[in-house]
mmCIF file of C-alpha atoms in Angstrom:
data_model
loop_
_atom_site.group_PDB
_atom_site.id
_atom_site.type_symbol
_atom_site.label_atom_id
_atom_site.label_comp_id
_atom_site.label_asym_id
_atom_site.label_seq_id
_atom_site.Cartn_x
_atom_site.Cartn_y
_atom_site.Cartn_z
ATOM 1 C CA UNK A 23 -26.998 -85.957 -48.797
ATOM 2 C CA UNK A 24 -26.537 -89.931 -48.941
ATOM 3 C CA UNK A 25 -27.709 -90.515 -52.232
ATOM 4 C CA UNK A 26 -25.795 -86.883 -53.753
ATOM 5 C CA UNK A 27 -22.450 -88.881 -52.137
ATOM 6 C CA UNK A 28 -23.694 -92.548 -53.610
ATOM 7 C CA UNK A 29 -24.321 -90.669 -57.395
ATOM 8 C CA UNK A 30 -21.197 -89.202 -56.796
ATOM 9 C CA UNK A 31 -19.198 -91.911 -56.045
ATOM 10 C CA UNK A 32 -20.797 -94.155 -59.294
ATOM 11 C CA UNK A 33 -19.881 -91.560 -61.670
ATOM 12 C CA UNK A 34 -16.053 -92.060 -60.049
ATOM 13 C CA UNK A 35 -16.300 -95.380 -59.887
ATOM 14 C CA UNK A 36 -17.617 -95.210 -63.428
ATOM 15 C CA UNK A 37 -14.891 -92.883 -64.625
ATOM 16 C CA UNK A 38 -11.908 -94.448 -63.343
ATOM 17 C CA UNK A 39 -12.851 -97.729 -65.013
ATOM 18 C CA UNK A 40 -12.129 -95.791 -68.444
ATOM 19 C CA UNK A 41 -8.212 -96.488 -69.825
ATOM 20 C CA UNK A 42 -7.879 -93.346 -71.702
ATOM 21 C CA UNK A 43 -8.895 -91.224 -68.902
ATOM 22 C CA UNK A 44 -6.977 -92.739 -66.453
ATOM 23 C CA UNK A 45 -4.019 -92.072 -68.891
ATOM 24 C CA UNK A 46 -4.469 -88.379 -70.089
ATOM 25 C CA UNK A 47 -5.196 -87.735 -66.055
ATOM 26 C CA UNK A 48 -1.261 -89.024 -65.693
ATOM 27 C CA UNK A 49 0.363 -87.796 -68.409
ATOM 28 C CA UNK A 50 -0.477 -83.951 -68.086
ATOM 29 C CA UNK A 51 1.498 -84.219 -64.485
ATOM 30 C CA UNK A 52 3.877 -86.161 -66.100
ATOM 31 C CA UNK A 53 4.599 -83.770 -69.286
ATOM 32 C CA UNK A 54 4.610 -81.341 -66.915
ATOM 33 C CA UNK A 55 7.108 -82.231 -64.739
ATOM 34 C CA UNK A 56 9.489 -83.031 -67.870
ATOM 35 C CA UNK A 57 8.484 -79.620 -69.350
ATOM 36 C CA UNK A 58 9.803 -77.889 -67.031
ATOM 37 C CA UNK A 59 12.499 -79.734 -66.452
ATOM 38 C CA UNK A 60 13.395 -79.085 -69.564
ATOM 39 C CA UNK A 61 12.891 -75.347 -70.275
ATOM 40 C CA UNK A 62 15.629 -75.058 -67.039
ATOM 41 C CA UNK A 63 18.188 -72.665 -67.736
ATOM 42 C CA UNK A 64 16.964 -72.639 -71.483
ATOM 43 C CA UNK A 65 17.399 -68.775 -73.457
ATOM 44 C CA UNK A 66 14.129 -67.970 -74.573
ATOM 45 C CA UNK A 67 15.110 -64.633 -76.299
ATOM 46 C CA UNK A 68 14.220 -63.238 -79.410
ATOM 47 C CA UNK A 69 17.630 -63.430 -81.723
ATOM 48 C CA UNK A 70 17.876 -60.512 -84.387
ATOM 49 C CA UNK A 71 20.578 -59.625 -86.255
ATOM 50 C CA UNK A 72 21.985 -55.867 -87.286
ATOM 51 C CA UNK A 73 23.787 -54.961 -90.140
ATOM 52 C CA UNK A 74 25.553 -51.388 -91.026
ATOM 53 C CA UNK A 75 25.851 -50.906 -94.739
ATOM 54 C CA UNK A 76 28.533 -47.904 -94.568
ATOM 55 C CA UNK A 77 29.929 -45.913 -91.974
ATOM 56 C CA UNK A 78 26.833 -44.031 -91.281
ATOM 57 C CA UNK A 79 27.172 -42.457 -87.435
ATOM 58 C CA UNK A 80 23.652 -42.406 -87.081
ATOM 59 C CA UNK A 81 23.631 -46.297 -88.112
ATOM 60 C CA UNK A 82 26.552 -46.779 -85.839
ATOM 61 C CA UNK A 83 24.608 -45.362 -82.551
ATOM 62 C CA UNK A 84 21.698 -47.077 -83.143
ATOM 63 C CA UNK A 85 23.049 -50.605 -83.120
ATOM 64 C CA UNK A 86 25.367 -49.485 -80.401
ATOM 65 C CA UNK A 87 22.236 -48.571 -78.186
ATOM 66 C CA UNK A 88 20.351 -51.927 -79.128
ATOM 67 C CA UNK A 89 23.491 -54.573 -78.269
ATOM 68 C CA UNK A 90 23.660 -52.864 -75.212
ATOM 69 C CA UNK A 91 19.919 -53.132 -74.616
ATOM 70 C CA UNK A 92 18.889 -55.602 -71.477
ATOM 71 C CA UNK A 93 15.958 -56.933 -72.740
ATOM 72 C CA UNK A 94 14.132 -60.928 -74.183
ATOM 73 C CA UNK A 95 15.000 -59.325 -77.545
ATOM 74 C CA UNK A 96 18.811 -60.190 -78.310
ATOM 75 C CA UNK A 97 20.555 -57.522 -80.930
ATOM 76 C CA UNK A 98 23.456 -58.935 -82.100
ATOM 77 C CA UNK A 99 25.526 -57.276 -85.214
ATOM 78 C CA UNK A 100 27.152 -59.267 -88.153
ATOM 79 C CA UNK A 101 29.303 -58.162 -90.712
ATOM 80 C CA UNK A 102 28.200 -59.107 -93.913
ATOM 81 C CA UNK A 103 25.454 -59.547 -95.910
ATOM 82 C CA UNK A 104 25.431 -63.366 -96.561
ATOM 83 C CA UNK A 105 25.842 -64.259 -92.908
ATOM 84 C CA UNK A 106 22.709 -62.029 -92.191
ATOM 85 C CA UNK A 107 20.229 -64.144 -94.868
ATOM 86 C CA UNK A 108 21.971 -66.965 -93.943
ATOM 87 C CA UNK A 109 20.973 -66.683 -90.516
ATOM 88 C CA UNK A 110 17.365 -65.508 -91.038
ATOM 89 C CA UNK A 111 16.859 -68.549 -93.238
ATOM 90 C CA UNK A 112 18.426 -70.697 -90.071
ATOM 91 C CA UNK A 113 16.176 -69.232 -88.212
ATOM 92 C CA UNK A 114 19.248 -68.157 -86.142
ATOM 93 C CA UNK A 115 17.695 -65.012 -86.094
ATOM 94 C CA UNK A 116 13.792 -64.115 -86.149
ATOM 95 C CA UNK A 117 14.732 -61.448 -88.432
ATOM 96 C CA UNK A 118 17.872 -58.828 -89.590
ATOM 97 C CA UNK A 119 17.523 -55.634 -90.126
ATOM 98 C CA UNK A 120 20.037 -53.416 -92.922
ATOM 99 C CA UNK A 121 21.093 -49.977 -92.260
ATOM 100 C CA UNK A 122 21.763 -48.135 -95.415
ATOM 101 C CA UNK A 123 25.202 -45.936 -95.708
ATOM 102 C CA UNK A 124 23.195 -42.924 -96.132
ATOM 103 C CA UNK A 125 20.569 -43.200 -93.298
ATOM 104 C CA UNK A 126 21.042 -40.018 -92.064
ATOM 105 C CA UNK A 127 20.886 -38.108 -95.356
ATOM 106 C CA UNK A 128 17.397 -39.983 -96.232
ATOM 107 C CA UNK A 129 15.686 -38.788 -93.053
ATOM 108 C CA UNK A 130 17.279 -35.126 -93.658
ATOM 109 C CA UNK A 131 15.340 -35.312 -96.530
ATOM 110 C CA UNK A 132 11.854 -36.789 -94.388
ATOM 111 C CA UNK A 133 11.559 -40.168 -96.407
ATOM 112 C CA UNK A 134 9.581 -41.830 -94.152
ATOM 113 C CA UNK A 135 8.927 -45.367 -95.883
ATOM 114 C CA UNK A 136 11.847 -48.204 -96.956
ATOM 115 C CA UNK A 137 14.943 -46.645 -95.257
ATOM 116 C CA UNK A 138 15.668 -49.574 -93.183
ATOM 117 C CA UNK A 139 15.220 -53.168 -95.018
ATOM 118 C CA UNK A 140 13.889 -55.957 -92.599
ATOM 119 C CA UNK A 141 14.704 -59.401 -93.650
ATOM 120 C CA UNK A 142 12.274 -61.971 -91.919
ATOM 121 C CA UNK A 143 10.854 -66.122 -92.688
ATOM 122 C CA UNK A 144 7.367 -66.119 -93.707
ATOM 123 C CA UNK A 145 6.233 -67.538 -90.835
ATOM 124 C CA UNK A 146 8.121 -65.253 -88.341
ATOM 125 C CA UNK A 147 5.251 -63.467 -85.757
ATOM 126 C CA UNK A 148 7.231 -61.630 -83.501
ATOM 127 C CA UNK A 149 9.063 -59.367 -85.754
ATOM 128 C CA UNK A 150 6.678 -56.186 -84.532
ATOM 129 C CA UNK A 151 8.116 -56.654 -81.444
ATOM 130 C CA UNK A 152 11.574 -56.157 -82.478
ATOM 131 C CA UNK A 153 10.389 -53.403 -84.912
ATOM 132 C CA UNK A 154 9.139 -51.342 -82.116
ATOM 133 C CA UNK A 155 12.442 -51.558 -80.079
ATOM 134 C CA UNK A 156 14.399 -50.441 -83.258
ATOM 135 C CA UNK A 157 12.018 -47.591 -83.653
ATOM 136 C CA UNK A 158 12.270 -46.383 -80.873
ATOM 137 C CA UNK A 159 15.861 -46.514 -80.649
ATOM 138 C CA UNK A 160 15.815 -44.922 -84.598
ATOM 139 C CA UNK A 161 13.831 -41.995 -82.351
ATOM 140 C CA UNK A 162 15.672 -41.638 -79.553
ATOM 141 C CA UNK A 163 18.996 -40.977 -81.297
ATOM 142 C CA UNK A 164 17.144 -38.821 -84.478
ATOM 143 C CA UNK A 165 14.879 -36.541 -82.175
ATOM 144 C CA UNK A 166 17.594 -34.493 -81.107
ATOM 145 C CA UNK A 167 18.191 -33.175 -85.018
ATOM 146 C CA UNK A 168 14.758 -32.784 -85.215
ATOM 147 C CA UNK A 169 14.896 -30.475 -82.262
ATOM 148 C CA UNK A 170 17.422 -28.347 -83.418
ATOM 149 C CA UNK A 171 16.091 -27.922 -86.812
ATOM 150 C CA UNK A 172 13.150 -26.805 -85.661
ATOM 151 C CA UNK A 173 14.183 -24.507 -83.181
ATOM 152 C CA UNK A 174 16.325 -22.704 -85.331
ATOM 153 C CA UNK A 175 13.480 -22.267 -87.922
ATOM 154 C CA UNK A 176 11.477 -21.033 -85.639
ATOM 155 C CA UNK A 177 10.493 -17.507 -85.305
ATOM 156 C CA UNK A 178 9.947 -17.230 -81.615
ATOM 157 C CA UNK A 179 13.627 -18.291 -81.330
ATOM 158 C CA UNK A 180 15.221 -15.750 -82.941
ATOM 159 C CA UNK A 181 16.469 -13.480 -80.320
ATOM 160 C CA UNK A 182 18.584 -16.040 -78.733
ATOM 161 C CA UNK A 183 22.130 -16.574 -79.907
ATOM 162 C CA UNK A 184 22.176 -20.301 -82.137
ATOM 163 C CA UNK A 185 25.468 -21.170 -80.511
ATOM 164 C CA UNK A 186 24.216 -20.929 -76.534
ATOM 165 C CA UNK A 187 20.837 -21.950 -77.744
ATOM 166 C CA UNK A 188 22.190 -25.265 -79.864
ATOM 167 C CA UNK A 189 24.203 -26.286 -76.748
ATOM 168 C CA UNK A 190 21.830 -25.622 -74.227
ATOM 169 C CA UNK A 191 19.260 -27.672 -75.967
ATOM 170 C CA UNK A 192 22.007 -30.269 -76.600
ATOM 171 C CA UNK A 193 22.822 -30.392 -73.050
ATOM 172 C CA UNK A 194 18.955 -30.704 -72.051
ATOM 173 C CA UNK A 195 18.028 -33.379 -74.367
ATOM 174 C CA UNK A 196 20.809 -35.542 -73.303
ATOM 175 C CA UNK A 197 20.259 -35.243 -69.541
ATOM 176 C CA UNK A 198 16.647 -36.128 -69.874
ATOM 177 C CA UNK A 199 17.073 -39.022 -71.877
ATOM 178 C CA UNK A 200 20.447 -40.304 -70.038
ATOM 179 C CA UNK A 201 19.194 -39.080 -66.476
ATOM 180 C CA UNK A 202 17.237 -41.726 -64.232
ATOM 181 C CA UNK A 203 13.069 -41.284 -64.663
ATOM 182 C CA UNK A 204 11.827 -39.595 -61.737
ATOM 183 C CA UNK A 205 8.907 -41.995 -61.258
ATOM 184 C CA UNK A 206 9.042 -46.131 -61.627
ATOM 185 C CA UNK A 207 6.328 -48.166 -62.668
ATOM 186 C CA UNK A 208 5.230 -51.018 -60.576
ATOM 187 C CA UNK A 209 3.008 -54.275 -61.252
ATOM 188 C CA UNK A 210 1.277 -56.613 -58.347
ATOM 189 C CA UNK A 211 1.214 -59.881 -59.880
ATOM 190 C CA UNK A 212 -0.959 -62.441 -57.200
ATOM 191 C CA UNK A 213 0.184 -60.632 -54.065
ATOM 192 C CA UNK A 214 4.319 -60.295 -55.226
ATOM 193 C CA UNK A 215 5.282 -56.619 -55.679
ATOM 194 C CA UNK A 216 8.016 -56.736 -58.961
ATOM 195 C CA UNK A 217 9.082 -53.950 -60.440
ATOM 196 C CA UNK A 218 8.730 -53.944 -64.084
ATOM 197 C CA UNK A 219 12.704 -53.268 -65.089
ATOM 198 C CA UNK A 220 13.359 -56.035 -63.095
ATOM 199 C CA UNK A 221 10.379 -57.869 -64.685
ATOM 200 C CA UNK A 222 11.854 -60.449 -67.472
ATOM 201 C CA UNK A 223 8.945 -62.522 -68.581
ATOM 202 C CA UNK A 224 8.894 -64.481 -71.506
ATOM 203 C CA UNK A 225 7.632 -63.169 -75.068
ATOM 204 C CA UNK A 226 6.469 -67.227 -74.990
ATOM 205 C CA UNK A 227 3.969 -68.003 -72.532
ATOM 206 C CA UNK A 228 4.284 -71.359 -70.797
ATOM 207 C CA UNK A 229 1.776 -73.835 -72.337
ATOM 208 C CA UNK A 230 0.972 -75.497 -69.290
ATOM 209 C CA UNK A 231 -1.761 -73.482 -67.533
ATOM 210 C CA UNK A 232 -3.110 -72.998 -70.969
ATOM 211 C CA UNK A 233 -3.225 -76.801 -72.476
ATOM 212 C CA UNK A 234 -5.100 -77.587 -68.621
ATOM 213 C CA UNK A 235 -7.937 -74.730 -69.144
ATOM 214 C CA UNK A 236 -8.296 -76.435 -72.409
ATOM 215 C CA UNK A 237 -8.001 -80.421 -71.350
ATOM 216 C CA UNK A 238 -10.955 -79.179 -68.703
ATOM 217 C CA UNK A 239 -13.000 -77.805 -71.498
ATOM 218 C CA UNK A 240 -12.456 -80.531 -73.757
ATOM 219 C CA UNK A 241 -13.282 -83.105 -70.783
ATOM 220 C CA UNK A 242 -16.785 -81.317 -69.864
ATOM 221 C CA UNK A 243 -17.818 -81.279 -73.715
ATOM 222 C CA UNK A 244 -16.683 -85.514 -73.598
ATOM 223 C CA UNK A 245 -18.961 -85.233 -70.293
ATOM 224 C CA UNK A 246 -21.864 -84.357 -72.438
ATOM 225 C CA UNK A 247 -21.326 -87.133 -75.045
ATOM 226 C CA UNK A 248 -21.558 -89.215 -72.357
ATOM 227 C CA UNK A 249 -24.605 -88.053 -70.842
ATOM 228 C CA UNK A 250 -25.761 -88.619 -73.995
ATOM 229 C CA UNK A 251 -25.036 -92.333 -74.348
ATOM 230 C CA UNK A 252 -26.484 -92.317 -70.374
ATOM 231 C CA UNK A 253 -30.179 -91.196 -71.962
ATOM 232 C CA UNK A 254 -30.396 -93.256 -74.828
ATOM 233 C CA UNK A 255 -29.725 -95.961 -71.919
ATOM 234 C CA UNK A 256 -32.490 -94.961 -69.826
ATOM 235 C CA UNK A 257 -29.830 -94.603 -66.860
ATOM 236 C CA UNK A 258 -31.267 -91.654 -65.025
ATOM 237 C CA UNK A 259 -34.948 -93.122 -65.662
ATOM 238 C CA UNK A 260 -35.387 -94.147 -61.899
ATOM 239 C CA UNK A 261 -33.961 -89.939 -61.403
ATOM 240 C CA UNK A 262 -36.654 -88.091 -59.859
ATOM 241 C CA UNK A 263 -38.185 -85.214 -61.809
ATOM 242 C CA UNK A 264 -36.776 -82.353 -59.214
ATOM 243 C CA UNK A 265 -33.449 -84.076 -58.719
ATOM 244 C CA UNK A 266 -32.933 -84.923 -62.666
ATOM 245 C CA UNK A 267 -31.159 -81.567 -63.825
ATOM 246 C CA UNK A 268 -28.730 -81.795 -60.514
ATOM 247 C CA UNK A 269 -27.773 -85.301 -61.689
ATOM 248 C CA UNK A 270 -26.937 -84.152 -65.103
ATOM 249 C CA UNK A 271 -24.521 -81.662 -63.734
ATOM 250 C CA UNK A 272 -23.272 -84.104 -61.765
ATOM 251 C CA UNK A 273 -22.166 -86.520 -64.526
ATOM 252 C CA UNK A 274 -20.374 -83.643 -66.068
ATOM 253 C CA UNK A 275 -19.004 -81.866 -63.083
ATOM 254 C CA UNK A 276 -17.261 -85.377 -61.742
ATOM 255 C CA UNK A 277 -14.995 -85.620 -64.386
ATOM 256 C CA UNK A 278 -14.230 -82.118 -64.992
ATOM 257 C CA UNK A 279 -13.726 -82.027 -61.793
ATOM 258 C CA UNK A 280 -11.301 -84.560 -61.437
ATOM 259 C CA UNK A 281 -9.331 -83.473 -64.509
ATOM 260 C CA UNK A 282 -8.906 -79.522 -63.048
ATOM 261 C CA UNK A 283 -6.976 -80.997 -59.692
ATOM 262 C CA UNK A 284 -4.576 -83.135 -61.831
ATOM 263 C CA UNK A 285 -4.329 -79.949 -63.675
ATOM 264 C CA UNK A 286 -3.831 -78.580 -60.424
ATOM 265 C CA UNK A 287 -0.596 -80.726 -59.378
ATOM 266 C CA UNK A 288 0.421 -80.277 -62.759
ATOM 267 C CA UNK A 289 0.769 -76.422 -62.191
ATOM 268 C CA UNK A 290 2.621 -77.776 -59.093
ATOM 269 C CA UNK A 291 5.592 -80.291 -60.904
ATOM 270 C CA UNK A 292 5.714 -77.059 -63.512
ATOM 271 C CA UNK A 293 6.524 -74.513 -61.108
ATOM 272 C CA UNK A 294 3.788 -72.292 -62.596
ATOM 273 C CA UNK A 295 1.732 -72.236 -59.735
ATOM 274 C CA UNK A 296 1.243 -68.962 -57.614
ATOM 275 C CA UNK A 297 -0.672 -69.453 -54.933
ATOM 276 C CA UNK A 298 -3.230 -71.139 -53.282
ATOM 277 C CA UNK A 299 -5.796 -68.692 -52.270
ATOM 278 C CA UNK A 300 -5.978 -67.333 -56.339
ATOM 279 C CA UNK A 301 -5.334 -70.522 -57.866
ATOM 280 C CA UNK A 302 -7.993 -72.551 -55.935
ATOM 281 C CA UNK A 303 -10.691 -69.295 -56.915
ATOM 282 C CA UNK A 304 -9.932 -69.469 -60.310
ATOM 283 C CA UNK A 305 -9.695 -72.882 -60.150
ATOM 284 C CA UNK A 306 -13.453 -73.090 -59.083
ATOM 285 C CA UNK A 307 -14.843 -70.015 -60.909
ATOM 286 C CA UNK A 308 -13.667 -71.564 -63.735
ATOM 287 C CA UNK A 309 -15.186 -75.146 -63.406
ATOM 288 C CA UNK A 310 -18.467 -73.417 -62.692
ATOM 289 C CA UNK A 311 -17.786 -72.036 -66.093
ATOM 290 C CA UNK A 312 -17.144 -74.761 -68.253
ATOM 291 C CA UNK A 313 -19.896 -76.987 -66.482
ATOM 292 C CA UNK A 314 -22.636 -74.371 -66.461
ATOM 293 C CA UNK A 315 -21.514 -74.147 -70.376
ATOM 294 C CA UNK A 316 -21.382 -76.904 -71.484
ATOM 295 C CA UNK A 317 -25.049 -78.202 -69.398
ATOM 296 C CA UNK A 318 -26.765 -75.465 -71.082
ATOM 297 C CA UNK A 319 -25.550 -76.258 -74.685
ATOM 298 C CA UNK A 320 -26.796 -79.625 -74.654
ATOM 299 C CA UNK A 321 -30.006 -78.375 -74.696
ATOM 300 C CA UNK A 322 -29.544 -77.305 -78.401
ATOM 301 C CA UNK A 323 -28.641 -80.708 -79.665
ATOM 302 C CA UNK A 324 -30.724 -83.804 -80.241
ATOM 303 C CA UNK A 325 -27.941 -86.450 -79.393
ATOM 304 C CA UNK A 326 -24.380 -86.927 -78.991
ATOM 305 C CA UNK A 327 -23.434 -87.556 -82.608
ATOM 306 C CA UNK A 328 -24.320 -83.647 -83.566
ATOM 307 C CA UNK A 329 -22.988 -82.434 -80.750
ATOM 308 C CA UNK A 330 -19.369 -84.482 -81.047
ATOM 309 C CA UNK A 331 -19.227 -81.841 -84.054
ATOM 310 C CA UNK A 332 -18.592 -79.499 -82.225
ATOM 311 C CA UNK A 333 -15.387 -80.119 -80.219
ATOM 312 C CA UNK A 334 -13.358 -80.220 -82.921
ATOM 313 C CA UNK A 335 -14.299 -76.146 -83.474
ATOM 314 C CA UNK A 336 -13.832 -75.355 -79.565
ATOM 315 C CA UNK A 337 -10.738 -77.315 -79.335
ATOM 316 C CA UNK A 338 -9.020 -75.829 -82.275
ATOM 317 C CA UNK A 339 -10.186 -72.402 -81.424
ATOM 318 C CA UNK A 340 -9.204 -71.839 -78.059
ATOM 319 C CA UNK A 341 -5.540 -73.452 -78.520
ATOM 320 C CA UNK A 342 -5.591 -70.827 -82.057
ATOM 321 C CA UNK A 343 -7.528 -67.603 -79.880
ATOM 322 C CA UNK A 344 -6.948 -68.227 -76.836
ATOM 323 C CA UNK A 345 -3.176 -67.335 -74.884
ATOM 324 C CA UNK A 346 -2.431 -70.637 -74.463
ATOM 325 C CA UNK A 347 0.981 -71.000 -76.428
ATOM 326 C CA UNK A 348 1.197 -67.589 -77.874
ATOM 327 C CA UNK A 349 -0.757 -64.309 -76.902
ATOM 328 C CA UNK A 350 -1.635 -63.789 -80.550
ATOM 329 C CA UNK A 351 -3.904 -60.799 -79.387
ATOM 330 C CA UNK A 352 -0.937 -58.318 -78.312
ATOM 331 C CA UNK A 353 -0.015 -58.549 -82.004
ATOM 332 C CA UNK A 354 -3.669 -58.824 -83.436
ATOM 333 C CA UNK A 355 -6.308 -57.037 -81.935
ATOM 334 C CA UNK A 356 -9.026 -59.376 -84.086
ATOM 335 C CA UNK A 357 -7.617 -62.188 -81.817
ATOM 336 C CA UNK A 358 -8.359 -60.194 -78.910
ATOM 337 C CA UNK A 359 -11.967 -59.915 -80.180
ATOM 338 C CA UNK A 360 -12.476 -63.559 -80.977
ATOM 339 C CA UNK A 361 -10.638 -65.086 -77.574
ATOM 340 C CA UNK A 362 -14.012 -64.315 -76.459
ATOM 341 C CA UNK A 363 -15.797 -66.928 -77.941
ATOM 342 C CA UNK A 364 -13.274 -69.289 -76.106
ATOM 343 C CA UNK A 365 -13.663 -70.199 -72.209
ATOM 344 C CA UNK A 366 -9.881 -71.592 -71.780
ATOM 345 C CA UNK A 367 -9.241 -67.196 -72.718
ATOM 346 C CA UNK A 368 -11.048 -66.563 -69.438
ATOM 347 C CA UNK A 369 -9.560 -68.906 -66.908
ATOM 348 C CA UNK A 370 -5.863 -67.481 -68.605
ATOM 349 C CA UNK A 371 -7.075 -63.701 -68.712
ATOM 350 C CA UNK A 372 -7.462 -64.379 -65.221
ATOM 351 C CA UNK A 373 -4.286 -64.732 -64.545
ATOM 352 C CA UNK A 374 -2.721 -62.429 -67.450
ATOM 353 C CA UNK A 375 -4.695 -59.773 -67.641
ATOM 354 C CA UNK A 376 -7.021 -59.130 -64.527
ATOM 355 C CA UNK A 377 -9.065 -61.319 -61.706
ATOM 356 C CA UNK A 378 -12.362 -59.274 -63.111
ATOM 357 C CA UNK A 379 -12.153 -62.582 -65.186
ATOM 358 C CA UNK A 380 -12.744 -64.907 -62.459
ATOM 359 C CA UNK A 381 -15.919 -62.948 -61.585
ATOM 360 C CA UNK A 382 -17.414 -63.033 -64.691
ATOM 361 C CA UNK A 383 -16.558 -66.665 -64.961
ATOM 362 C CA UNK A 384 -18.761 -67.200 -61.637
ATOM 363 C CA UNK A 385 -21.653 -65.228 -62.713
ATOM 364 C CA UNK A 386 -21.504 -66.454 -66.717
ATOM 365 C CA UNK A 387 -21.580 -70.335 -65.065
ATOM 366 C CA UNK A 388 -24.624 -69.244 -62.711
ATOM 367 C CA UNK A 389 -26.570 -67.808 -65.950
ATOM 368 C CA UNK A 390 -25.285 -70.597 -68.003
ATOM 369 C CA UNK A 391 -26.546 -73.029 -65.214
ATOM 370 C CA UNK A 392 -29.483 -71.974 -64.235
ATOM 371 C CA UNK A 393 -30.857 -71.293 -68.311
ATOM 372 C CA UNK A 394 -29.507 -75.084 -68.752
ATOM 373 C CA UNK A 395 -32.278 -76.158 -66.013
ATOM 374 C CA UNK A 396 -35.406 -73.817 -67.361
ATOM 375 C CA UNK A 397 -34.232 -75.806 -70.647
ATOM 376 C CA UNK A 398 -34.192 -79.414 -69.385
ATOM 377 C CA UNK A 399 -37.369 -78.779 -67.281
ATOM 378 C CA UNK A 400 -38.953 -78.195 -70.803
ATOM 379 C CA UNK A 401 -37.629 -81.088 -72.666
ATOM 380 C CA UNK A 402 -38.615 -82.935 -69.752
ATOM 381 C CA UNK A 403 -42.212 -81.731 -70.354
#
């Protein structure tokens, strides 16, 4: 146990004598800390602007339901046509959407495609979003004609007299869709019951959990350049054969290590931390992870210059695939498929989607780990 504490201690010492290190270690608690500070009190809605054409009622009670809608997505209405481009080309507004004078007539007559124009930048990704709430608003205002149209086509209604029937139905429709639900769905989110109308999280996800899954990755893949530089040295030479692999995780696990609890008192100054019984789990699962990783890939590369090539395409794909500024895969289900391939997805899904995460975190490390030793026993052969 002496000597485990003495290699321990020399990779510290080791990696506490590097400038840059010591630097990124303080300035992720540091931008942290200002982050948040900074996103205090700050709207982080989605702006879109409405605009009625005519004097359309249909129009009219549609953008009547959606200004009145509590929800991240901000309707507001303008009233003309230059202030609407104007402010989608601002960026005022994420996009605008045109209601023609005749809405009502066109879906009489079941057009289905092009009745409302959406104005939106290029670049604008949330605009599904929006076009779902304005669907279903479109619906929930429409459905009622298409009820009554069809029930008084229908031949099993024939007996009854259209007046009674029409108000009857009327009178039904709007109770059920003014009327409280009879049931409320709930969410547990780490141990604190919230009920999901009262629920307003942000369509943006905070980058700060995300950007320290990544910084650990990134720091165990710098591990293994390291280790690299350590064999061409001949420093683990005097390493016995049994204790060799251990030592090898060790010079990647220290600073990984070491890098995850600044991450950890970053999550702290952010006021994105939860807890400490799920945090600390996910914490470790997660290190287990990304050291049992990145041990076992070494084995594939003959020295630290090929495998340097690689960082570039881990580090660019997990802050692209994985949730770390943007959950690109509630849009995209591709992204969804590729997170994958990303271990920063894992330590977030955690979190965001379920703790099933976390255990296969702890059991992908153990594989990862325990293939990385069958391979270094055979290199070593």
């Amino acid at each position: 146990m002496r000597q485990w504490c003495t290699y321990f201690l020399l990779f510290t010492k080791r990696l506490f004598q590097k400038p840059i290190y010591l630097f990124v270690l303080l300035l992720l608690p540091c931008f942290s800390y200002f982050y948040s500070q900074s996103t205090i009190n700050q709207d982080d809605s989605l702006n879109v602007a409405l605009y009625i054409e005519g004097e359309d009622e249909l129009a009219k009670s549609i953008v009547a339901d959606l200004l009145v809608l509590d929800s991240q997505v901000n309707f507001y209405e303008v009233t003309d046509y230059e202030t609407l481009t104007q402010d989608v080309i601002t960026r005022k507004a994420e996009c605008a959407y045109i209601f023609p004078d005749d809405l009502s007539e066109l879906l009489d007559e079941q057009k289905k495609k092009d009745i409302i124009t959406v104005l939106h930048a290029p670049s604008s990704i949330l605009m599904p979003i929006s076009n779902e709430i304005v669907f279903s608003s479109l619906f929930r205002h429409y459905a009622k004609n298409i009820l009554l149209d069809y029930a008084l086509n229908y031949e099993a209604f024939d007996s009854y007299d259209v007046q009674e029937m029409t108000e009857e139905l009327q009178s039904s429709y709007e109770h059920y869709m003014t009327e409280e639900v009879p049931y409320e769905f709930k969410f547990t989110t780490l141990g604190k019951e919230t009920s999901l109308e009262q629920s307003s999280e942000s369509l943006i996800i905070s980058p700060i959990r995300g950007i320290f899954a990544v910084l650990m990755f990134l720091t165990a893949l710098f591990s293994v350049v390291d280790w690299f530089k350590d064999q061409k040295k001949q420093i683990f030479l005097a390493v016995s054969y049994a204790k060799k692999p251990f030592v090898s995780m060790l010079s990647i696990l220290v600073p990984t290590l070491f890098c995850g609890i600044f991450g950890q008192i970053s999550l702290l100054l952010s006021h994105t931390y939860t807890d400490f019984l799920h945090e600390t789990v996910y914490f470790l699962t997660y290190l287990i992870f990304v050291v049992g990783f990145c041990y076992f890939i070494k084995s594939f590369f003959r020295n630290g210059f090929y495998f340097s090539g690689i960082i570039p395409v881990f580090t660019m794909g997990s802050l692209i695939f994985a949730p770390v500024f943007f959950d690109f895969g509630s849009l995209f289900p591709i992204f969804k498929l590729l997170e994958h391939l990303f271990l920063p997805a894992y330590f977030l899904n955690s979190f965001f989607v379920s703790g099933y995460y976390a255990l296969g975190m702890f059991l992908g490390g153990g594989i990862f780990l325990l293939l990385g030793i069958r391979l270094e026993r055979l290199r070593q052969l």
